PDB file of C-alpha atoms in Angstrom:
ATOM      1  CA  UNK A 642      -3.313   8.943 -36.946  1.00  0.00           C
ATOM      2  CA  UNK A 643      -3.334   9.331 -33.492  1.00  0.00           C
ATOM      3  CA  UNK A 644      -3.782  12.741 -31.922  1.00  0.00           C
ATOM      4  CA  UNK A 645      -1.453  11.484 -29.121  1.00  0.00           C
ATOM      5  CA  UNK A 646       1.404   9.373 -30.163  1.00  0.00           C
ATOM      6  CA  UNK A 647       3.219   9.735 -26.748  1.00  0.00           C
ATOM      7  CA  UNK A 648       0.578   8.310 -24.736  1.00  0.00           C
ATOM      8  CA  UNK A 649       1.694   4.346 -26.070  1.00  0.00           C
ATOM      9  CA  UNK A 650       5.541   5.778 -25.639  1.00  0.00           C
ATOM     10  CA  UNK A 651       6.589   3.411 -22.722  1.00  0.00           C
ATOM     11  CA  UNK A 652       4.077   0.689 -23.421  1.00  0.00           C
ATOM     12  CA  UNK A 653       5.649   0.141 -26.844  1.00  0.00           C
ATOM     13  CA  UNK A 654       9.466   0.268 -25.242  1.00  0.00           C
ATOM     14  CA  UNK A 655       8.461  -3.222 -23.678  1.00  0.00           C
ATOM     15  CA  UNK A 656       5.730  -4.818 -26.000  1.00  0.00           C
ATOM     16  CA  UNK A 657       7.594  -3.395 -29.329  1.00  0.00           C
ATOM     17  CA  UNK A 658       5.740  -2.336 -32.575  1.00  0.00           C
ATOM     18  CA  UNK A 659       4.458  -5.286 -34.052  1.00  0.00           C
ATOM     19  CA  UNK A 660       2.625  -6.318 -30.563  1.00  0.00           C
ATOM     20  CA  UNK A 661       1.439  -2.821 -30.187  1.00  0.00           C
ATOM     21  CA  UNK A 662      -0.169  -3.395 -33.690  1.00  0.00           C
ATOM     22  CA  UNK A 663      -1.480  -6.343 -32.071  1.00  0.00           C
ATOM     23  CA  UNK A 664      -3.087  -5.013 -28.966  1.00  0.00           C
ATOM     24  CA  UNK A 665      -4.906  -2.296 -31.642  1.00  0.00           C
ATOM     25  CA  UNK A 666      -6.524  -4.902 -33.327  1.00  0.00           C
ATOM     26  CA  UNK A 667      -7.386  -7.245 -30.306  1.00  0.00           C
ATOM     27  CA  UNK A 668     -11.077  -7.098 -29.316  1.00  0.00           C
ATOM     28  CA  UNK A 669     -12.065  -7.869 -26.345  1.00  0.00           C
ATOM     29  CA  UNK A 670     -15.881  -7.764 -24.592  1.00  0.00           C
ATOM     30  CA  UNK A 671     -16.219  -7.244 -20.609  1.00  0.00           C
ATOM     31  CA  UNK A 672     -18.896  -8.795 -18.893  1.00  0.00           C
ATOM     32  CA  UNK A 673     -19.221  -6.688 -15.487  1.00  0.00           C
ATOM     33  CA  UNK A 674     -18.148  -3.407 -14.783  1.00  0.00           C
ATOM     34  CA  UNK A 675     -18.083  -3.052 -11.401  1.00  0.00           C
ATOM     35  CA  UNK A 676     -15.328  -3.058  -8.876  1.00  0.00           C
ATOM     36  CA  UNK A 677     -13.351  -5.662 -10.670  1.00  0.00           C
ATOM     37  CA  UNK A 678     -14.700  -4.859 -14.227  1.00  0.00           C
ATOM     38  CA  UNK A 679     -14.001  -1.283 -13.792  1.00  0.00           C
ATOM     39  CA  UNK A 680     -10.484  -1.964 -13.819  1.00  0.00           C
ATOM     40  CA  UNK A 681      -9.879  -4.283 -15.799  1.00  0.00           C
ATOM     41  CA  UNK A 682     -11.148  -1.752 -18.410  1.00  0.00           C
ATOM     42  CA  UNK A 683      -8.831   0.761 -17.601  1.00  0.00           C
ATOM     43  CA  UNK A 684      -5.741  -1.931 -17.917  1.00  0.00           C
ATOM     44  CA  UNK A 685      -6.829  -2.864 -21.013  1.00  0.00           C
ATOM     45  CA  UNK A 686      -7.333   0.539 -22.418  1.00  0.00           C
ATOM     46  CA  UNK A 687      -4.257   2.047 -20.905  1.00  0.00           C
ATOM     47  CA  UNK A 688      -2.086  -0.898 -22.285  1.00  0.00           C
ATOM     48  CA  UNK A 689      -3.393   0.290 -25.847  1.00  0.00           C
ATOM     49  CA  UNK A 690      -6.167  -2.295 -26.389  1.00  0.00           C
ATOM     50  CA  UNK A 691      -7.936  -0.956 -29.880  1.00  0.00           C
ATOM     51  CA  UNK A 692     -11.885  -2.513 -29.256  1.00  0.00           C
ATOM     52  CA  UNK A 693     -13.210  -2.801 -26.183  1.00  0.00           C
ATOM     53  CA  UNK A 694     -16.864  -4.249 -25.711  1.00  0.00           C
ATOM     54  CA  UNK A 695     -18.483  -2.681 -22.008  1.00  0.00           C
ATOM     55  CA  UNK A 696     -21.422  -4.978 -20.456  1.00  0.00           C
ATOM     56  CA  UNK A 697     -23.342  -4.210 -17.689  1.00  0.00           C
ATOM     57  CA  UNK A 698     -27.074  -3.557 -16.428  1.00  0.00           C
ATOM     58  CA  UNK A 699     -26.877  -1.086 -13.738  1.00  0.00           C
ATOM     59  CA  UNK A 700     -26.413   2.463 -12.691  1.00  0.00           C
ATOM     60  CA  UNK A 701     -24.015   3.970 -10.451  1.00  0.00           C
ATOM     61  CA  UNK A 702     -25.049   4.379  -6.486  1.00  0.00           C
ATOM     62  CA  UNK A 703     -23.338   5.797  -4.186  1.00  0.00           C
ATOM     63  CA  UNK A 704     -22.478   2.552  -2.271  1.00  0.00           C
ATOM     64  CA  UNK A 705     -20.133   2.070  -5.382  1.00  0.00           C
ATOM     65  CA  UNK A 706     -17.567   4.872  -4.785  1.00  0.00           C
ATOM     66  CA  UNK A 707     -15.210   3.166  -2.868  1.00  0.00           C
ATOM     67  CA  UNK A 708     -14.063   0.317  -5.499  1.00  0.00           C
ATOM     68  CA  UNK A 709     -15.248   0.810  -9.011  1.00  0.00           C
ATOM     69  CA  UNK A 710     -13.668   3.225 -11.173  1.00  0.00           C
ATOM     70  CA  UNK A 711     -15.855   5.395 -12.610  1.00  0.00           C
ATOM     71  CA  UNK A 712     -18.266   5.848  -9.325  1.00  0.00           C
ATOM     72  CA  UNK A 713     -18.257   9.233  -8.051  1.00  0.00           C
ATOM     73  CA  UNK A 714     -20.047  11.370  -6.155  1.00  0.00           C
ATOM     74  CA  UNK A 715     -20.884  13.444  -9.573  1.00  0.00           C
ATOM     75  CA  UNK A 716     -21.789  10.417 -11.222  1.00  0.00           C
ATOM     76  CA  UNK A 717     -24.022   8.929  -8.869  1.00  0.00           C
ATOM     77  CA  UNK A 718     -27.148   7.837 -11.144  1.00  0.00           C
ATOM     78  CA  UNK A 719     -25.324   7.531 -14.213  1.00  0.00           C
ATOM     79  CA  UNK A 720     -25.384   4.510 -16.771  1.00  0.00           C
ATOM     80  CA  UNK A 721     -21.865   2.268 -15.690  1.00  0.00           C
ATOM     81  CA  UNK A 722     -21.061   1.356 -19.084  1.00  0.00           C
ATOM     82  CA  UNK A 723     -21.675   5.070 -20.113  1.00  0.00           C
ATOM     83  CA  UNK A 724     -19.620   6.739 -17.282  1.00  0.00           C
ATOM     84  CA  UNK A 725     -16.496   3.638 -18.227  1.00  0.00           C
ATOM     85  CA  UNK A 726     -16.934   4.604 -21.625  1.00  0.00           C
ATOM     86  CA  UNK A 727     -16.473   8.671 -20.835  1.00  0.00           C
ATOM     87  CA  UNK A 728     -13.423   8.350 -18.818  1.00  0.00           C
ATOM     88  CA  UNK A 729     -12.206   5.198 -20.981  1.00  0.00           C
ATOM     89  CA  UNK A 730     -11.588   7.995 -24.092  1.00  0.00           C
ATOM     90  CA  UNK A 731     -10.563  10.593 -22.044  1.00  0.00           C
ATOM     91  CA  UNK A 732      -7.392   8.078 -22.191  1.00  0.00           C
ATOM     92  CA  UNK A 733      -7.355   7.338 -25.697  1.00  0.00           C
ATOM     93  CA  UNK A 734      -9.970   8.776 -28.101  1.00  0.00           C
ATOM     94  CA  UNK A 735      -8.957   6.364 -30.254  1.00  0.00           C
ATOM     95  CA  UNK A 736     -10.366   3.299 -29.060  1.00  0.00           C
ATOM     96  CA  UNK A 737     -13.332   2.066 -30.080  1.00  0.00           C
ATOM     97  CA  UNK A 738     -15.360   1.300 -27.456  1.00  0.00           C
ATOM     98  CA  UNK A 739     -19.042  -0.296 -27.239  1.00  0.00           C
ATOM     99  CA  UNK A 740     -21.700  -0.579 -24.419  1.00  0.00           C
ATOM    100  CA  UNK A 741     -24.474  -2.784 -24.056  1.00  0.00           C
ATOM    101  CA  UNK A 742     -26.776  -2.197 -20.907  1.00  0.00           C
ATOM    102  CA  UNK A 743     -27.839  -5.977 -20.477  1.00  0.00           C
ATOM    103  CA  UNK A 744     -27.749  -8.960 -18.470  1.00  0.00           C
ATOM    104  CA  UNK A 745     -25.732 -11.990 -20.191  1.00  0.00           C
ATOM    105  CA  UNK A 746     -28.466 -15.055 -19.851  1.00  0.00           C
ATOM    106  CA  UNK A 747     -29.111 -18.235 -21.409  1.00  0.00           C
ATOM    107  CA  UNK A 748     -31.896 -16.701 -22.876  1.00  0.00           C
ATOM    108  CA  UNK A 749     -30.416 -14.056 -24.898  1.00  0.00           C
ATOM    109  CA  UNK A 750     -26.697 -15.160 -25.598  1.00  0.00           C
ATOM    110  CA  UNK A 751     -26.526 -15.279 -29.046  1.00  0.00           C
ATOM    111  CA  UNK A 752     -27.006 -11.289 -29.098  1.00  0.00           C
ATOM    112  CA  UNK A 753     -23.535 -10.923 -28.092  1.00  0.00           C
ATOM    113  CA  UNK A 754     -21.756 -12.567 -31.023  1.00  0.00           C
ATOM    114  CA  UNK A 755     -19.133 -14.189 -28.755  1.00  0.00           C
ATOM    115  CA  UNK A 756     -17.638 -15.371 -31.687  1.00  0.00           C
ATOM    116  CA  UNK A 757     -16.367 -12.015 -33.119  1.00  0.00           C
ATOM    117  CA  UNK A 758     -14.318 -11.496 -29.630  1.00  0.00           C
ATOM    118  CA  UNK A 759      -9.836 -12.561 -29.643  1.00  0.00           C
ATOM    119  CA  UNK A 760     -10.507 -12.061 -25.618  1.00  0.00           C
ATOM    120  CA  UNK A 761     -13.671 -12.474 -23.559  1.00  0.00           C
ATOM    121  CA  UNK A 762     -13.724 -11.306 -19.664  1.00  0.00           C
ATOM    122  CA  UNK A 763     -16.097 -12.352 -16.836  1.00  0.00           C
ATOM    123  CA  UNK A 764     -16.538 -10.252 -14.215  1.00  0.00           C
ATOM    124  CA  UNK A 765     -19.899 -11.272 -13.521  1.00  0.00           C
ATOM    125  CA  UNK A 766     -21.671 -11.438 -10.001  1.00  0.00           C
ATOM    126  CA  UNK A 767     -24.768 -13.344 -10.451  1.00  0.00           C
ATOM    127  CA  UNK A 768     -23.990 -17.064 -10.644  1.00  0.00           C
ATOM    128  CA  UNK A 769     -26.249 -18.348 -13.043  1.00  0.00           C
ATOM    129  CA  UNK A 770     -25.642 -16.079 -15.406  1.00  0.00           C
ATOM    130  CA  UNK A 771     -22.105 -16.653 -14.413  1.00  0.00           C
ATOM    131  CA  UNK A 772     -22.070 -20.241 -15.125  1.00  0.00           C
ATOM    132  CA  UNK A 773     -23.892 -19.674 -18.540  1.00  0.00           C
ATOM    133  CA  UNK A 774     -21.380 -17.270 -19.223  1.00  0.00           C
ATOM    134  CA  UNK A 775     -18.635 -19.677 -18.433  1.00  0.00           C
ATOM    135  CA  UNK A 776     -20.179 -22.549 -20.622  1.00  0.00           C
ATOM    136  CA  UNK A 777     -20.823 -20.499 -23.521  1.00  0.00           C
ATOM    137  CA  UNK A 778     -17.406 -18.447 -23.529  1.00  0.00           C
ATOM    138  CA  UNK A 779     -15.965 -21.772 -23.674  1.00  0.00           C
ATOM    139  CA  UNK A 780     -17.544 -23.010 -26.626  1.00  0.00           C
ATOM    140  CA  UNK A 781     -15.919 -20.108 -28.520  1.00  0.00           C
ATOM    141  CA  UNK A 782     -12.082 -19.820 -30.277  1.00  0.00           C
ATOM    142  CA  UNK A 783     -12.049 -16.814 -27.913  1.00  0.00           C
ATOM    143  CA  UNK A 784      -9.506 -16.418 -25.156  1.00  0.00           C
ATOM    144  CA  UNK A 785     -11.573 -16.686 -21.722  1.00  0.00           C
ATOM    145  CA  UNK A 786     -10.949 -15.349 -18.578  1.00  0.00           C
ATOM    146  CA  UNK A 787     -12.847 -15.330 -15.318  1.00  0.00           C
ATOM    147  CA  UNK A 788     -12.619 -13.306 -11.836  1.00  0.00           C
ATOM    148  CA  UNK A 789     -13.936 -15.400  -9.112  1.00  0.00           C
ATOM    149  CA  UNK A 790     -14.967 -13.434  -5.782  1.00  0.00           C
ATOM    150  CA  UNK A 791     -13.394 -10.342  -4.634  1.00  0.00           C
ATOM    151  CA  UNK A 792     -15.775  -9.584  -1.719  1.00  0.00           C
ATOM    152  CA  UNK A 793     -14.488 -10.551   2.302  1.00  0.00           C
ATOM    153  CA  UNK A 794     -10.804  -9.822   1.210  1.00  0.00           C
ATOM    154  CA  UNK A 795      -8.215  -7.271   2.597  1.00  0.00           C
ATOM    155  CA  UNK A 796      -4.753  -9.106   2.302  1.00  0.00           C
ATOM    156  CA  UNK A 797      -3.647  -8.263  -1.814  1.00  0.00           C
ATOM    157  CA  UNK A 798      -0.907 -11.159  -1.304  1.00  0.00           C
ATOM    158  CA  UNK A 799      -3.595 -14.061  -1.524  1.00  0.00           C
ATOM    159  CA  UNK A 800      -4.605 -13.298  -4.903  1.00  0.00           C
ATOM    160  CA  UNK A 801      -3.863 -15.643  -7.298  1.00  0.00           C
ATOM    161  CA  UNK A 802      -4.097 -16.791 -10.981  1.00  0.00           C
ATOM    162  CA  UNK A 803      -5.125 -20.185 -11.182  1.00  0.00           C
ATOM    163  CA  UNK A 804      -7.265 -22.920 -13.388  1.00  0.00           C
ATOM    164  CA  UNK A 805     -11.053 -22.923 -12.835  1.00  0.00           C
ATOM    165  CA  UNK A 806     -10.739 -26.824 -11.434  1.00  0.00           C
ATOM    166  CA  UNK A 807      -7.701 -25.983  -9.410  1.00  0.00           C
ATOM    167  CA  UNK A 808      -9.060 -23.155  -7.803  1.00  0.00           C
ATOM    168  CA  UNK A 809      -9.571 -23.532  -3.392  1.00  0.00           C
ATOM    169  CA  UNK A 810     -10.624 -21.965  -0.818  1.00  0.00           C
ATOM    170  CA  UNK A 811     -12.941 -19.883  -2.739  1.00  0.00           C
ATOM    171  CA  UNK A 812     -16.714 -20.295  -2.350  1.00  0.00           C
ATOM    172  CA  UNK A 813     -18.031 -18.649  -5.843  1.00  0.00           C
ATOM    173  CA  UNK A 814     -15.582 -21.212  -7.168  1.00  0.00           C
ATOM    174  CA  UNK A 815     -16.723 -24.167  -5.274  1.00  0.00           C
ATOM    175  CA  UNK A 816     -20.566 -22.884  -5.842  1.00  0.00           C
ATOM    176  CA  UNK A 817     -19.619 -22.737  -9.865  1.00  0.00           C
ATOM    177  CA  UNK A 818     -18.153 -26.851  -9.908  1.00  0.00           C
ATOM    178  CA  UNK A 819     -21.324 -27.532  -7.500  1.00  0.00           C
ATOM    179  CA  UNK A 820     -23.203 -25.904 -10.678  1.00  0.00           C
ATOM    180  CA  UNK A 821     -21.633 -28.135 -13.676  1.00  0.00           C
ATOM    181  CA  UNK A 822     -21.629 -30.886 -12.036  1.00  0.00           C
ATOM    182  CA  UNK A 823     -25.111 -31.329 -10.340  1.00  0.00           C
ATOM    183  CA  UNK A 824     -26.526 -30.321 -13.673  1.00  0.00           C
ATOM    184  CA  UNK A 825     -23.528 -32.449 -15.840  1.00  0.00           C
ATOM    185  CA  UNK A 826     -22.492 -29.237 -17.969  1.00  0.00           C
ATOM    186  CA  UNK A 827     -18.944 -28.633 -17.790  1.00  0.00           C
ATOM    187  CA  UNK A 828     -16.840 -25.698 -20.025  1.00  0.00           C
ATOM    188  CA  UNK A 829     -15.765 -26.911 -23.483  1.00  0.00           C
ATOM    189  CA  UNK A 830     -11.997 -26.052 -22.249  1.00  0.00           C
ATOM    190  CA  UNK A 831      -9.827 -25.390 -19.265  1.00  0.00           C
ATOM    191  CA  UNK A 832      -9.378 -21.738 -18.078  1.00  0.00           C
ATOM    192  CA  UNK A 833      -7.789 -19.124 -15.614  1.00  0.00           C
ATOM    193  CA  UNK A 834      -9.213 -17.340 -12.844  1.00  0.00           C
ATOM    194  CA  UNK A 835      -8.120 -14.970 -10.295  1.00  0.00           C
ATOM    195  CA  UNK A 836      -9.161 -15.976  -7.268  1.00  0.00           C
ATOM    196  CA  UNK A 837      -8.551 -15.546  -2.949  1.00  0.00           C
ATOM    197  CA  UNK A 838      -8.760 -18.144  -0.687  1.00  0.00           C
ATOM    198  CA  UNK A 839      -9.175 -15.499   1.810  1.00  0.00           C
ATOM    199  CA  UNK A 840     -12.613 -15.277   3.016  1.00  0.00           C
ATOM    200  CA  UNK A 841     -13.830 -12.439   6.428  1.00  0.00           C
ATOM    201  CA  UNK A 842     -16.528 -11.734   8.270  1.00  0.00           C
ATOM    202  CA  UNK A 843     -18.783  -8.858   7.165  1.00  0.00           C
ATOM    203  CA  UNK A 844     -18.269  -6.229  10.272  1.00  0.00           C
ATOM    204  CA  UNK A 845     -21.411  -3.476  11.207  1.00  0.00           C
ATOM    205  CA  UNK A 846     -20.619  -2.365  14.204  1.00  0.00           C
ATOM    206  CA  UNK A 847     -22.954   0.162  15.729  1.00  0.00           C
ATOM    207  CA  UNK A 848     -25.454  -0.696  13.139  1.00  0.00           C
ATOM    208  CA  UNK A 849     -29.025  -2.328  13.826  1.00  0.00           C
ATOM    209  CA  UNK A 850     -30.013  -5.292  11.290  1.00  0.00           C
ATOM    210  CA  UNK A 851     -32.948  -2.321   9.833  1.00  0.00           C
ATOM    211  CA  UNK A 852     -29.710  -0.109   9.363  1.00  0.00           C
ATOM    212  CA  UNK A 853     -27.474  -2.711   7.427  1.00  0.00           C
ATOM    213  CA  UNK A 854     -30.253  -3.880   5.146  1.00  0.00           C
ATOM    214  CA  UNK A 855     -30.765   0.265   4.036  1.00  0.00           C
ATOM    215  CA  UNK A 856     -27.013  -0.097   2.490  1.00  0.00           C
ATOM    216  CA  UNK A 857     -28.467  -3.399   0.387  1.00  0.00           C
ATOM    217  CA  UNK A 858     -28.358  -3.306  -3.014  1.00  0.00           C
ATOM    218  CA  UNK A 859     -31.751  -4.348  -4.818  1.00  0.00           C
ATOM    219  CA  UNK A 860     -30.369  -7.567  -6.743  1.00  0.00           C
ATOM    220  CA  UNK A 861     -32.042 -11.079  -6.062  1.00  0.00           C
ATOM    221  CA  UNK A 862     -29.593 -13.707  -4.828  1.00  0.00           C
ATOM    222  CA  UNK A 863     -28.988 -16.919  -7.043  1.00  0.00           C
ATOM    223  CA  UNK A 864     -29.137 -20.414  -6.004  1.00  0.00           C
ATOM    224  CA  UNK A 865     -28.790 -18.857  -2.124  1.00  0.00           C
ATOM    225  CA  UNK A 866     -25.484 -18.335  -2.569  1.00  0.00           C
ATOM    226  CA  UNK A 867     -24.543 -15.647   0.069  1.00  0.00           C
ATOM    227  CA  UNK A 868     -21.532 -14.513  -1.905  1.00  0.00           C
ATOM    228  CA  UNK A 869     -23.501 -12.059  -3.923  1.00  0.00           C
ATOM    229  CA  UNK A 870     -25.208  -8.214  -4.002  1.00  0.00           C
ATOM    230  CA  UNK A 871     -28.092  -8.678  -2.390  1.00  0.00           C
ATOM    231  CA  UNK A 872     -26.270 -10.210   0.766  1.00  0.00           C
ATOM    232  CA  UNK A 873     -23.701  -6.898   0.225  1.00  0.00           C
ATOM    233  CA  UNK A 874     -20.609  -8.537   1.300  1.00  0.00           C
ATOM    234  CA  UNK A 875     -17.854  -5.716   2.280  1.00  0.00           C
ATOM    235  CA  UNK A 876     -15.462  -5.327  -0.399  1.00  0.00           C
ATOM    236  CA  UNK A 877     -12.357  -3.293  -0.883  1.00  0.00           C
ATOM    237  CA  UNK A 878     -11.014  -0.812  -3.416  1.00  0.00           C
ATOM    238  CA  UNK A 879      -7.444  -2.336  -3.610  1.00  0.00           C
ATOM    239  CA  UNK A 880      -8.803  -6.157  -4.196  1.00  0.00           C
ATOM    240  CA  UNK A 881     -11.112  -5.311  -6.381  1.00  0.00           C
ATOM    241  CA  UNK A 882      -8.679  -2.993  -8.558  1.00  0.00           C
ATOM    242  CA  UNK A 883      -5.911  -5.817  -8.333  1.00  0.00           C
ATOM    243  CA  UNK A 884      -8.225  -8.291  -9.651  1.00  0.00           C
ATOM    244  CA  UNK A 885      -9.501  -6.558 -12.740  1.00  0.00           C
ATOM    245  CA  UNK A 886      -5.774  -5.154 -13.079  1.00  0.00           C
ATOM    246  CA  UNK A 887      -4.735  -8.813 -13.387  1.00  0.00           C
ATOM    247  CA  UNK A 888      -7.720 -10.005 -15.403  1.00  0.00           C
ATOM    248  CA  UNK A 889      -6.033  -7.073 -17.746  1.00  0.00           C
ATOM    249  CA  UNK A 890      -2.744  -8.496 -17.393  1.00  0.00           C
ATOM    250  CA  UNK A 891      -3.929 -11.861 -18.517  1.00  0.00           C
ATOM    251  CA  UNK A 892      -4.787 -10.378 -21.713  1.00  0.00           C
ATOM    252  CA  UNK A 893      -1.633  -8.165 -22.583  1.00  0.00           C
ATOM    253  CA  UNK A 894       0.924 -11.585 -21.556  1.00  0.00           C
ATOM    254  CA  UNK A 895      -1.158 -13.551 -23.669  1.00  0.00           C
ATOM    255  CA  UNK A 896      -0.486 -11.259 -26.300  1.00  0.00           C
ATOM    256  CA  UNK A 897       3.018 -10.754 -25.488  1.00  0.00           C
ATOM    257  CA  UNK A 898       3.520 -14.348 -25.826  1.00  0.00           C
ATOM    258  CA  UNK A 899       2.855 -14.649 -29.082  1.00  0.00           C
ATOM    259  CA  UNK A 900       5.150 -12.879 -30.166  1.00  0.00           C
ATOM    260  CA  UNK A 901       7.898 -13.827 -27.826  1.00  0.00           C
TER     261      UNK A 901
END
């Protein structure tokens, strides 16, 4: 029994018992929980999702606190998955909710038991572990979705839902097909993405190239794409949120339709 039976009060006005049943039994595993991941979680948990899976390798820095979640200045240093996981129950105690601290790789894949996931999420930034993510998500009976970039954006009307092979304009996108198809792997099935075709400058001003590399973050770039950490493209706290709030959303209409 639920401590709080208000909390699901308007959620279950629109979804209606026997979907709210549904979203308790749904589980669901989140690759990335950064500044898209981060809120993707807390759609998914605030929407009444009962199992929630947390992946991620790093730690909180303080070059995080203006787009993921959890990052503040008190928990600066902190495990990401740990810090989700804190606030995460602080919204309902009664999810269950798991963290792994690893990287997704080809290597070790199988230790995630895709298979025992309704819903699987990528909000993954390195792309070759994004691309094996991709492939092996879509080998499962799982539900897939995938964020493309949310770096270089500031205008929240470009962002759009769209199928991995339709998506333009993008360049994680266009770097991903590059992927599959110089190396003739391609996903098992067709999938949606939320993606922006907008793509800016990143702006320093004031700043010598010594003081822009200090703000770097200490992750290897993959296949040279310059769409990732280690070139520390600006990002925004209202993309990034509207991404992983729509990643979320994916999940719950999914689940609505069902049922419709």
């Amino acid at each position: 029994m639920n401590e709080f039976p208000n909390i699901f009060n308007r959620t279950r006005r629109i979804m209606g018992n026997e979907r709210m049943k549904m979203l308790e039994d749904t589980k669901v595993i989140l690759f990335g929980v950064g500044g898209v991941g981060s809120w993707c979680a807390e759609g998914l948990i605030r929407s009444g999702i009962g199992h929630l899976t947390l992946v991620d390798f790093d730690r909180i820095s303080e070059t995080n606190i203006n787009r993921q979640l959890m990052a503040t200045t008190r928990t600066i240093g902190q495990v990401k998955t740990e810090a989700l996981k804190a606030h995460l129950l602080e919204i309902n105690p009664e999810t269950e909710i798991r963290t792994l601290r690893k990287l997704f790789t080809e290597e070790n894949y199988k230790e995630f038991e895709l298979d025992s996931y309704d819903y699987i999420i990528d909000a993954v930034d390195s792309l070759k572990d994004k691309a094996t993510l991709i492939l092996r998500a879509c080998e499962t009976q799982a539900k897939f979705f995938s964020s493309m970039g949310a770096a270089l954006k500031v205008d929240p009307t470009k962002i759009q839902v769209a199928e991995f092979w339709n998506v333009r304009g993008c360049p994680l996108g266009a770097a991903l097909r590059k992927k599959f198809k110089r190396n003739h792997t391609y996903p098992a099935h067709k999938f949606l993405c939320v993606y922006d075709e907008e793509v800016l400058q990143n702006l320093c001003d004031g700043e010598s190239e010594e003081e822009i590399l200090q703000l770097t973050e200490p992750i290897q770039p993959e296949d040279s794409l310059k769409i990732n950490k280690a070139v520390t493209n600006g990002s925004l706290a209202h993309i990034t949120a509207i991404f992983g709030f729509t990643l979320s959303g994916l999940v719950i209409k999914d689940i609505y339709d069902k049922k419709r």
